[in-house]
Coordinates of C-alpha atoms in Angstrom, one line a residue:
M1 CA 52.5 29.1 2.6
S2 CA 56.5 30.1 3.4
T3 CA 58.5 30.0 6.5
F4 CA 61.6 32.9 6.9
A5 CA 64.4 32.2 9.1
V6 CA 66.9 33.6 10.4
G7 CA 69.6 31.5 9.2
D8 CA 73.9 30.7 10.9
E9 CA 74.9 33.2 8.1
D10 CA 72.5 34.1 5.4
F11 CA 68.2 34.3 5.9
L12 CA 66.2 31.0 5.0
L13 CA 63.6 31.6 2.2
D14 CA 61.6 28.0 2.6
G15 CA 64.9 26.8 4.0
R16 CA 67.4 28.2 0.6
P17 CA 69.1 30.6 1.6
V18 CA 67.8 34.4 -0.1
R19 CA 69.6 37.6 -0.2
L20 CA 67.2 41.1 0.7
L21 CA 67.5 44.0 -1.7
S22 CA 65.6 46.9 0.3
G23 CA 64.2 49.6 -0.8
A24 CA 62.9 52.4 2.1
L25 CA 59.0 54.0 0.7
H26 CA 57.4 55.8 3.5
Y27 CA 53.9 54.9 1.9
F28 CA 52.0 58.1 3.6
R29 CA 55.0 60.0 2.0
V30 CA 53.5 58.7 -0.5
H31 CA 50.0 59.6 -2.9
E32 CA 48.1 56.6 -2.3
K33 CA 46.9 56.9 -5.3
Q34 CA 50.8 56.8 -7.1
W35 CA 52.0 53.9 -4.6
E36 CA 51.9 50.8 -8.0
H37 CA 54.4 53.2 -9.7
R38 CA 56.8 54.1 -7.1
L39 CA 56.1 49.9 -5.7
G40 CA 57.2 49.2 -9.4
M41 CA 60.3 52.0 -10.0
L42 CA 61.7 49.8 -7.9
R43 CA 62.0 46.5 -9.0
A44 CA 62.8 47.6 -12.2
M45 CA 65.7 49.2 -10.1
G46 CA 66.7 45.8 -8.8
L47 CA 65.0 45.3 -5.6
N48 CA 63.0 42.0 -4.2
C49 CA 62.1 44.3 -1.0
V50 CA 60.3 46.9 0.1
E51 CA 60.9 48.4 3.8
T52 CA 58.0 51.5 5.1
Y53 CA 57.5 52.7 8.5
V54 CA 54.9 53.4 10.5
P55 CA 53.5 56.8 12.2
W56 CA 52.3 56.4 14.8
N57 CA 51.5 60.6 15.5
L58 CA 50.3 60.7 12.0
Y59 CA 47.2 58.0 12.7
A60 CA 46.6 59.2 16.9
P61 CA 45.4 62.9 17.0
E62 CA 44.9 62.6 20.3
P63 CA 44.8 59.3 23.0
G64 CA 41.9 56.4 22.5
R65 CA 41.1 58.1 18.4
F66 CA 42.6 56.4 15.7
G67 CA 42.9 57.6 12.3
D68 CA 43.5 55.3 8.7
V69 CA 45.2 53.0 10.4
E70 CA 44.4 49.9 7.6
A71 CA 47.0 52.4 4.4
L72 CA 49.3 50.0 5.9
G73 CA 47.6 47.2 4.7
R74 CA 46.6 49.0 1.7
F75 CA 50.2 49.5 0.8
L76 CA 51.4 45.9 2.0
D77 CA 48.6 45.1 -0.6
A78 CA 50.6 46.8 -3.2
V79 CA 53.7 45.4 -2.3
E80 CA 52.4 41.9 -2.9
R81 CA 50.7 43.3 -6.5
A82 CA 54.3 44.1 -6.7
G83 CA 55.6 41.1 -6.1
M84 CA 58.4 41.8 -3.6
W85 CA 58.0 41.6 0.2
A86 CA 57.8 44.0 2.6
I87 CA 59.9 45.1 5.6
V88 CA 58.3 47.2 8.6
R89 CA 58.8 49.1 11.3
P90 CA 56.7 50.3 13.6
G91 CA 58.5 52.4 16.3
P92 CA 57.0 53.3 18.4
Y93 CA 59.7 55.4 18.0
I94 CA 60.9 55.9 14.0
C95 CA 63.2 59.2 13.7
A96 CA 62.7 59.3 10.1
E97 CA 62.7 62.8 10.3
W98 CA 58.8 63.2 10.9
E99 CA 57.8 65.1 12.5
N100 CA 58.3 63.7 16.9
G101 CA 59.8 61.0 15.4
G102 CA 56.5 60.2 14.7
L103 CA 54.9 60.1 18.4
P104 CA 52.1 61.3 19.5
H105 CA 52.6 66.0 20.9
W106 CA 49.7 64.7 23.3
L107 CA 52.4 61.5 25.6
T108 CA 56.0 63.5 24.6
G109 CA 53.8 66.3 26.3
P110 CA 53.4 65.0 29.8
L111 CA 55.7 63.2 29.9
G112 CA 58.9 63.8 28.4
R113 CA 61.9 62.3 28.3
R114 CA 60.6 58.9 29.6
V115 CA 59.0 58.0 26.9
R116 CA 61.5 55.7 25.2
T117 CA 61.7 53.9 28.4
L118 CA 60.1 51.5 30.5
D119 CA 57.7 54.3 32.8
P120 CA 54.3 52.7 32.8
E121 CA 52.3 55.6 31.3
F122 CA 54.7 55.8 28.2
L123 CA 53.9 51.2 28.0
A124 CA 50.9 51.6 28.0
P125 CA 49.3 53.9 25.1
V126 CA 52.2 51.6 23.1
A127 CA 50.4 48.5 23.4
A128 CA 47.4 50.2 23.2
W129 CA 48.7 51.5 19.7
F130 CA 50.1 47.7 18.6
R131 CA 46.9 46.3 19.8
R132 CA 45.1 48.8 16.8
L133 CA 48.2 49.0 14.0
L134 CA 49.6 45.2 13.9
P135 CA 46.0 42.6 12.6
Q136 CA 47.3 45.1 9.3
V137 CA 51.4 42.9 9.9
V138 CA 49.9 40.6 11.2
E139 CA 47.3 38.7 8.6
R140 CA 50.2 39.6 5.7
Q141 CA 53.5 39.0 6.8
I142 CA 54.7 35.6 4.8
D143 CA 53.9 32.2 7.2
R144 CA 50.1 33.6 6.5
G145 CA 50.3 34.1 2.3
G146 CA 51.0 38.0 2.8
P147 CA 54.5 39.3 2.1
V148 CA 55.9 40.6 5.5
L149 CA 59.5 39.1 6.4
L150 CA 60.6 41.5 8.8
V151 CA 59.1 42.9 11.7
Q152 CA 62.1 45.8 13.4
V153 CA 61.7 46.4 17.9
E154 CA 61.8 49.5 18.3
N155 CA 64.3 51.8 16.6
E156 CA 68.2 52.8 16.5
Y157 CA 67.3 52.8 20.4
G158 CA 71.2 52.2 20.9
S159 CA 72.3 56.0 19.6
Y160 CA 69.2 57.6 22.6
G161 CA 69.3 55.1 25.5
S162 CA 70.2 52.2 27.6
D163 CA 67.0 50.8 28.9
R164 CA 67.2 46.8 27.2
A165 CA 63.7 46.1 29.4
Y166 CA 61.8 48.3 27.4
L167 CA 63.0 46.7 24.2
E168 CA 62.8 43.5 26.4
W169 CA 59.5 44.1 27.4
L170 CA 58.4 45.7 23.3
A171 CA 60.2 42.5 21.3
E172 CA 57.5 39.8 24.0
L173 CA 54.8 43.0 22.9
L174 CA 55.8 42.1 19.3
R175 CA 55.1 38.1 20.6
R176 CA 51.6 38.5 22.0
C177 CA 50.1 40.3 19.1
G178 CA 50.9 37.8 17.0
V179 CA 54.3 38.4 14.9
S180 CA 56.2 35.6 13.4
V181 CA 58.2 36.8 11.6
P182 CA 62.1 37.3 12.4
L183 CA 62.2 40.1 15.1
F184 CA 65.5 42.7 14.0
T185 CA 66.9 46.2 15.4
S186 CA 69.0 48.9 13.2
D187 CA 71.7 50.7 15.1
G188 CA 75.2 53.4 13.6
P189 CA 78.4 50.4 14.2
E190 CA 79.6 51.8 17.3
D191 CA 80.3 49.7 20.1
H192 CA 77.7 51.7 21.5
M193 CA 74.4 52.1 20.4
L194 CA 75.1 48.2 19.3
T195 CA 75.2 47.7 22.6
G196 CA 72.5 50.3 23.1
G197 CA 70.7 48.7 20.9
S198 CA 70.1 45.1 21.1
V199 CA 68.5 43.1 22.1
P200 CA 69.3 38.9 23.0
G201 CA 68.2 36.5 20.7
V202 CA 67.1 39.0 18.0
L203 CA 68.9 40.5 14.3
A204 CA 71.0 42.8 15.0
T205 CA 71.6 45.0 12.1
A206 CA 73.7 47.9 11.3
N207 CA 72.9 51.1 9.4
F208 CA 75.6 53.7 7.3
G209 CA 76.8 55.1 4.5
S210 CA 79.8 53.8 3.0
G211 CA 82.9 52.0 4.9
A212 CA 80.7 48.4 5.0
R213 CA 83.7 46.6 6.0
E214 CA 83.9 49.0 8.7
G215 CA 80.9 48.7 10.1
F216 CA 79.8 45.1 9.5
A217 CA 83.8 43.9 11.4
T218 CA 82.1 46.0 14.5
L219 CA 78.9 44.3 13.9
R220 CA 80.5 40.8 13.9
R221 CA 81.9 41.0 17.0
H222 CA 78.3 42.0 19.2
Q223 CA 76.7 39.1 16.7
P224 CA 79.0 36.3 15.9
S225 CA 76.4 34.9 13.7
G226 CA 73.8 36.3 11.4
P227 CA 73.1 37.5 7.5
L228 CA 74.8 40.3 8.2
M229 CA 72.8 43.5 6.4
C230 CA 72.3 47.1 6.6
M231 CA 69.4 48.3 7.1
E232 CA 69.9 51.7 6.2
F233 CA 72.1 52.0 3.6
W234 CA 72.9 56.5 3.0
C235 CA 73.1 56.9 -0.6
G236 CA 71.9 60.8 -0.3
W237 CA 70.5 63.1 2.6
F238 CA 68.1 65.3 3.4
D239 CA 67.9 68.8 3.9
H240 CA 66.9 71.5 6.6
W241 CA 65.7 74.9 6.1
G242 CA 68.7 77.4 5.0
T243 CA 71.0 75.9 4.5
E244 CA 72.7 73.9 0.9
H245 CA 70.9 71.4 -0.8
A246 CA 72.9 67.6 -0.2
V247 CA 73.5 66.1 -2.3
R248 CA 75.8 62.7 -3.5
D249 CA 77.7 61.6 -6.1
A250 CA 76.3 58.5 -7.8
E251 CA 79.6 56.6 -8.9
D252 CA 80.3 57.5 -5.5
A253 CA 77.1 55.6 -4.3
A254 CA 77.5 53.5 -6.5
R255 CA 80.8 52.1 -5.2
A256 CA 79.1 51.6 -1.7
L257 CA 76.4 49.9 -2.4
R258 CA 79.0 47.7 -4.7
E259 CA 81.2 46.9 -1.6
I260 CA 78.4 46.5 0.7
L261 CA 76.9 43.4 -1.5
E262 CA 80.6 42.0 -2.1
C263 CA 80.8 41.5 1.5
G264 CA 77.6 38.5 0.6
A265 CA 75.3 41.2 3.2
S266 CA 71.6 42.2 2.1
V267 CA 70.8 45.6 1.6
N268 CA 68.1 48.5 1.8
V269 CA 69.0 51.2 0.4
Y270 CA 67.9 54.9 2.5
M271 CA 65.8 55.9 0.7
A272 CA 65.2 54.4 -2.5
H273 CA 62.2 57.3 -2.9
G274 CA 62.1 59.2 -0.2
G275 CA 58.8 61.1 -1.9
T276 CA 56.9 65.0 0.5
N277 CA 56.5 65.6 4.3
F278 CA 53.0 66.5 3.3
G279 CA 51.1 67.9 5.0
G280 CA 53.4 69.6 7.9
W281 CA 55.0 66.2 9.3
A282 CA 57.9 67.8 8.8
G283 CA 60.6 66.9 11.4
A284 CA 63.6 69.1 13.3
N285 CA 67.2 68.5 14.4
R286 CA 69.5 69.9 16.6
A287 CA 72.3 71.6 15.5
G288 CA 76.0 70.0 16.5
E289 CA 78.1 66.7 17.3
L290 CA 75.2 64.9 20.4
H291 CA 72.8 66.7 18.7
D292 CA 71.8 69.2 21.5
G293 CA 72.6 72.7 19.8
P294 CA 70.4 75.2 17.9
L295 CA 67.4 74.1 15.9
R296 CA 67.3 73.0 11.8
A297 CA 63.7 72.7 10.4
T298 CA 64.0 70.1 7.8
V299 CA 62.2 71.5 5.0
T300 CA 59.4 69.8 2.8
S301 CA 60.8 67.7 0.2
Y302 CA 61.7 64.3 1.3
D303 CA 64.1 63.7 -2.3
Y304 CA 66.3 62.5 0.2
D305 CA 69.0 62.8 -3.5
A306 CA 67.0 58.7 -4.1
P307 CA 67.2 56.8 -6.9
V308 CA 64.0 57.9 -7.5
D309 CA 63.4 61.5 -7.3
E310 CA 61.0 63.3 -4.9
A311 CA 58.3 63.4 -8.3
G312 CA 59.4 59.5 -8.6
R313 CA 60.9 59.7 -12.4
P314 CA 65.0 57.9 -12.3
T315 CA 68.0 60.4 -11.8
E316 CA 71.7 58.7 -12.7
K317 CA 71.7 56.5 -9.2
F318 CA 68.9 55.0 -10.4
W319 CA 70.3 53.7 -12.7
R320 CA 74.0 53.4 -11.5
F321 CA 72.4 50.8 -8.9
R322 CA 70.5 49.0 -11.7
E323 CA 73.4 48.8 -13.1
V324 CA 74.9 46.5 -9.5
L325 CA 72.2 45.4 -8.8
A326 CA 71.6 43.3 -11.9
A327 CA 74.8 41.2 -11.5
Y328 CA 72.5 39.9 -7.9
A329 CA 68.9 39.2 -9.8
E330 CA 67.1 36.5 -11.0
G331 CA 67.2 37.0 -13.9
P332 CA 66.9 40.6 -16.4
L333 CA 65.0 42.9 -14.5
P334 CA 61.8 44.1 -15.5
E335 CA 61.7 47.7 -18.3
L336 CA 60.6 51.1 -16.1
P337 CA 56.9 51.4 -15.0
E338 CA 54.6 54.1 -17.8
P339 CA 55.6 57.6 -15.3
P340 CA 52.8 59.4 -14.7
A341 CA 51.5 61.9 -15.9
R342 CA 52.4 65.7 -16.2
L343 CA 50.8 69.0 -16.6
A344 CA 50.5 69.7 -19.6
A345 CA 51.8 73.7 -19.2
P346 CA 52.6 75.7 -17.3
V347 CA 49.2 78.0 -14.9
R348 CA 49.7 81.1 -13.1
G349 CA 46.9 82.8 -11.3
G350 CA 47.0 85.3 -8.6
F351 CA 44.8 85.2 -5.9
D352 CA 41.0 86.9 -5.4
G353 CA 40.4 86.7 -1.3
W354 CA 41.5 87.5 1.3
A355 CA 41.6 87.9 5.3
S356 CA 43.4 88.8 8.1
L357 CA 45.8 86.2 10.9
E358 CA 43.2 87.5 12.7
S359 CA 39.5 86.8 10.8
V360 CA 40.8 82.7 10.6
L361 CA 42.3 82.5 14.4
E362 CA 39.0 83.8 14.9
V363 CA 36.9 80.3 12.7
L364 CA 39.7 77.7 13.1
G365 CA 40.3 78.7 16.5
D366 CA 40.8 76.4 19.4
E367 CA 39.4 78.0 22.3
E368 CA 41.7 80.3 24.5
V369 CA 43.1 79.3 27.2
V370 CA 44.1 82.6 30.6
A371 CA 47.4 80.6 32.4
P372 CA 49.8 83.4 34.7
V373 CA 52.4 81.8 32.7
P374 CA 52.3 81.0 28.7
S375 CA 51.0 77.3 27.7
T376 CA 53.5 75.4 25.7
F377 CA 51.9 74.4 22.2
E378 CA 51.3 70.5 23.6
E379 CA 49.1 72.1 26.6
L380 CA 47.8 73.6 23.9
G381 CA 47.0 69.5 22.1
V382 CA 48.4 71.4 18.9
D383 CA 50.7 69.4 17.2
R384 CA 51.3 70.9 13.8
G385 CA 50.5 74.0 13.5
L386 CA 50.5 78.1 14.8
V387 CA 49.3 79.5 18.1
R388 CA 48.5 83.3 18.7
Y389 CA 49.9 84.2 22.5
R390 CA 48.3 88.0 23.8
V391 CA 50.5 89.0 27.1
V392 CA 49.9 92.9 27.8
V393 CA 53.0 95.3 29.0
P394 CA 51.5 97.6 31.7
G395 CA 51.8 100.8 32.2
P396 CA 53.6 104.3 31.7
R397 CA 56.6 102.8 31.6
Q398 CA 59.4 103.2 29.9
P399 CA 60.7 101.9 26.5
Y400 CA 63.4 98.5 27.6
P401 CA 64.0 95.9 25.6
L402 CA 61.7 92.9 25.0
G403 CA 62.3 88.7 24.7
V404 CA 61.5 86.0 25.1
T405 CA 62.6 83.0 27.1
G406 CA 62.1 79.2 25.5
L407 CA 61.2 79.5 22.3
R408 CA 60.3 77.3 20.7
D409 CA 60.7 77.9 17.5
R410 CA 59.3 81.0 15.8
A411 CA 57.5 84.2 16.4
V412 CA 56.3 87.1 14.1
V413 CA 55.3 89.4 17.0
Y414 CA 52.8 92.8 16.4
V415 CA 53.0 95.5 19.6
D416 CA 49.2 97.6 19.8
G417 CA 48.2 95.6 16.1
S418 CA 52.0 96.8 14.3
P419 CA 54.6 95.3 13.4
A420 CA 56.8 94.6 15.9
G421 CA 59.9 92.1 14.7
V422 CA 60.4 88.5 13.8
L423 CA 62.1 85.9 17.1
D424 CA 63.9 83.2 15.7
T425 CA 65.8 80.6 17.6
A426 CA 68.6 79.7 14.8
E427 CA 71.8 80.7 17.3
G428 CA 69.4 81.1 21.1
E429 CA 66.2 79.8 21.4
D430 CA 65.9 83.9 24.6
P431 CA 65.9 85.8 22.0
V432 CA 65.1 90.2 22.2
L433 CA 63.3 92.9 20.1
A434 CA 65.5 94.5 18.5
A435 CA 63.4 97.9 19.5
P436 CA 62.5 98.3 23.0
V437 CA 59.5 98.7 23.5
A438 CA 57.5 101.1 26.4
G439 CA 53.8 100.5 28.7
P440 CA 51.3 101.0 28.6
A441 CA 50.9 98.3 24.9
V442 CA 49.5 94.0 23.4
V443 CA 52.0 92.5 22.5
D444 CA 50.7 89.4 19.4
L445 CA 53.8 86.6 19.0
W446 CA 52.4 85.0 16.5
V447 CA 54.6 81.7 17.2
E448 CA 55.0 78.6 15.1
S449 CA 56.5 75.6 15.5
L450 CA 58.8 73.9 13.2
G451 CA 58.6 70.9 13.6
R452 CA 59.6 69.3 17.1
V453 CA 63.1 67.7 17.7
N454 CA 62.8 63.4 14.9
Y455 CA 66.7 61.9 16.7
G456 CA 68.7 62.8 20.1
P457 CA 68.4 63.6 23.3
R458 CA 66.6 66.9 22.8
Q459 CA 63.7 64.9 21.0
G460 CA 60.1 65.4 23.3
E461 CA 60.8 69.0 24.3
P462 CA 57.0 70.6 24.5
K463 CA 57.1 73.8 21.8
G464 CA 55.9 77.3 21.9
I465 CA 56.8 79.4 24.0
T466 CA 58.1 77.6 27.5
G467 CA 59.6 79.8 29.4
G468 CA 58.0 83.4 29.4
V469 CA 58.4 86.7 27.5
R470 CA 59.9 89.1 30.0
H471 CA 60.0 92.8 30.1
E472 CA 63.7 94.4 30.8
R473 CA 64.5 91.3 33.6
Q474 CA 60.0 91.7 34.4
Y475 CA 57.8 88.3 33.5
L476 CA 55.3 89.5 32.1
H477 CA 52.2 87.2 33.9
G478 CA 48.3 86.8 32.6
V479 CA 49.6 85.2 28.6
R480 CA 46.1 84.6 26.8
A481 CA 46.6 81.7 25.0
R482 CA 45.4 80.5 21.8
G483 CA 45.8 77.3 19.0
M484 CA 45.4 77.2 15.3
R485 CA 45.8 73.5 14.4
L486 CA 46.4 72.3 10.4
D487 CA 43.8 70.1 10.6
A488 CA 41.3 72.8 11.2
F489 CA 42.2 73.5 7.9
G490 CA 39.2 71.5 6.0
A491 CA 37.0 72.7 3.2
A492 CA 34.0 73.4 5.0
A493 CA 35.9 75.2 8.0
V494 CA 37.6 77.7 5.7
G495 CA 34.9 78.3 3.5
K496 CA 33.4 80.3 6.7
V497 CA 36.2 82.7 6.8
P498 CA 35.1 85.8 6.1
F499 CA 37.1 86.9 3.0
G500 CA 37.2 90.0 1.6
E501 CA 37.4 90.5 -2.3
G502 CA 41.6 90.8 -3.7
A503 CA 44.1 90.7 -1.8
E504 CA 45.4 94.8 -1.6
G505 CA 46.5 94.6 2.0
G506 CA 48.6 91.8 1.7
G507 CA 50.6 90.0 4.4
P508 CA 50.1 87.8 6.7
G509 CA 46.9 85.9 6.4
L510 CA 45.0 83.7 3.9
Y511 CA 44.9 83.3 0.5
R512 CA 42.6 82.0 -1.6
G513 CA 42.4 81.7 -5.4
V514 CA 41.4 79.8 -8.3
L515 CA 43.4 77.9 -10.9
G516 CA 42.2 76.6 -13.7
I517 CA 44.7 73.4 -15.5
T518 CA 44.0 71.8 -18.8
G519 CA 46.1 68.0 -18.9
A520 CA 46.0 67.8 -15.4
G521 CA 49.1 66.0 -13.9
D522 CA 52.1 66.1 -10.8
A523 CA 53.2 69.6 -10.9
V524 CA 55.0 72.6 -8.3
L525 CA 53.3 74.9 -6.7
R526 CA 55.0 78.2 -6.7
L527 CA 54.0 81.7 -4.8
P528 CA 56.0 84.7 -6.1
G529 CA 56.1 87.4 -3.4
A530 CA 55.1 84.8 -0.5
T531 CA 57.8 84.5 2.4
R532 CA 56.9 81.2 4.8
G533 CA 54.2 79.5 5.3
F534 CA 51.7 76.4 3.7
A535 CA 49.7 76.3 0.7
W536 CA 46.5 73.4 0.1
V537 CA 45.9 72.9 -3.4
N538 CA 41.9 71.0 -3.7
G539 CA 42.0 71.1 0.3
F540 CA 45.6 68.6 0.4
C541 CA 47.8 70.1 2.0
L542 CA 51.8 70.3 0.7
G543 CA 53.3 70.9 3.7
R544 CA 55.4 74.2 4.1
Y545 CA 57.0 77.0 2.1
W546 CA 59.8 79.2 3.0
T547 CA 62.3 81.0 1.0
A548 CA 65.1 80.9 3.6
G549 CA 65.6 77.8 0.8
P550 CA 66.9 75.7 -0.1
Q551 CA 63.4 74.1 -1.1
E552 CA 62.5 76.6 -3.5
A553 CA 58.5 74.9 -5.0
L554 CA 56.4 72.5 -3.5
F555 CA 55.4 69.4 -5.8
V556 CA 52.0 69.0 -6.5
P557 CA 51.6 65.1 -7.4
G558 CA 49.5 64.3 -9.7
P559 CA 45.6 62.8 -8.0
V560 CA 45.1 66.2 -6.1
L561 CA 44.9 68.5 -9.5
R562 CA 41.8 68.1 -11.6
E563 CA 40.6 69.0 -14.6
G564 CA 39.2 72.7 -15.1
A565 CA 38.9 74.5 -10.9
N566 CA 41.3 74.4 -8.4
E567 CA 41.2 76.6 -4.8
V568 CA 44.3 76.6 -3.4
W569 CA 44.7 78.5 -0.7
V570 CA 48.2 80.0 1.5
L571 CA 48.7 80.4 5.1
E572 CA 50.9 83.0 4.5
L573 CA 52.7 84.4 8.2
E574 CA 55.4 86.3 7.4
G575 CA 56.1 88.8 4.9
D576 CA 54.8 92.1 4.2
G577 CA 53.0 91.7 0.0
V578 CA 50.6 90.4 -2.0
P579 CA 51.8 86.7 -3.6
D580 CA 51.3 84.9 -6.7
M581 CA 51.0 81.5 -7.7
E582 CA 52.4 79.2 -10.6
L583 CA 51.5 75.5 -10.9
G584 CA 55.2 74.5 -13.1
V585 CA 55.6 71.8 -15.5
L586 CA 58.0 68.6 -13.9

């Protein structure tokens, strides 16, 4: 057994100074059968440690029910086999550009901004979650022979609040649950962030992408002793739909990394390997300096312009970082692991079945709820997916503008069954249809959540229609709402959908097709003719696609594919044509 401690100037492993050269790799963004390869890539780059978050909402679809929490333990075991140490950041809030910052929708729905505070109604489910999760960590701490060196208290809390009593309660909860390795916090190198996010007696670390000397000087004003660490060295950045792809020059990033190490500090490269927001778990942000502007939805790829790209390949940044890190390694760096298999040749095909959104909703949808005003996604129990709202415009009455107040995030509108336009909240949450609507009429609004906010003061806000539907100035009451959750798209359930032969009509609906493959391996899925929706291969949800860009194709992990027939489903929400499909070679 070993010991790991926070010294006056250094981290101490069995009493000897040690520098942590860590890289962020979120195990839940990488197919489990590819963990070993990705860890091998981090080792080859010169890292001796790996950091990961844990998303609460991934494992807790509803109160008291937990999924595959043991996945964290399996990942930590893989870290140990790779000869690396581990840093665990269990939340309960993680940001991570992940849906709702990792918090369950069923918790933020009723509590709103009472989350991440000392409110008892928040603390009770946090305690229950940690009691379920933390044995995976405690059993694998370094003082028990495992790889875990550090555990984080909350996450960047100084960017959100100032409830120090909550942070102290959380640190004590971690200890009560058996965490014996050092605890830490991480915040931006700003006085107000470090003041709001630090906990007395707990190591504070800083997050930044450049300016290490200035950042560490600010940290030292708040923490005169203890090891210096940049817990998130932002070597790249993430993308939002409808924006340019974010790229950081490799030489510039390598210089910034070198500066951190020249300060005598430890580092965690964020991200060393980003991976993918499979399953529609991508979060969203609010634009503007104060993060309270229009919604900006995060794309499915979490490539992050990282040194190891989304498909696990080394980039120019990888080689520049390897050169920097080699100077701090004990001995020569290991060679790169064998790359994963790649798809042998591109495969193209069409869809042989189609079902309308209405018919899919009849099979996969939840029960319909009728209320005077629209029910939010949270009230309907929908985390990821869409809701059909149906409201009647009484009549007779002349055409008036029809709009929505409090729309989050995007609605495809039908009037008496015919397409009437798309309402988008990119510049505001009270959009109005371009063409007025006369009564009587039946209006359907298919609303999709583009991801819950994961950072800033608007975190925890509800999704769907949070205000009402208006005809002229008059609210329309008696709203029918029916949710359709992404998790409902399992093989058995989709098998009950009444697909028609071919896809002659096209437009929104669920498409089904088969691609025959010889030489399965990592690939990308392209959907020419599709506009916006979700795609599955062999029942595995690859995530959201959207012609808004910058992402143009979805990464398909090789373990998802198989030799021979592979079934593809595409849930198209907005387009008016018939899409095609192509598995491309990386």
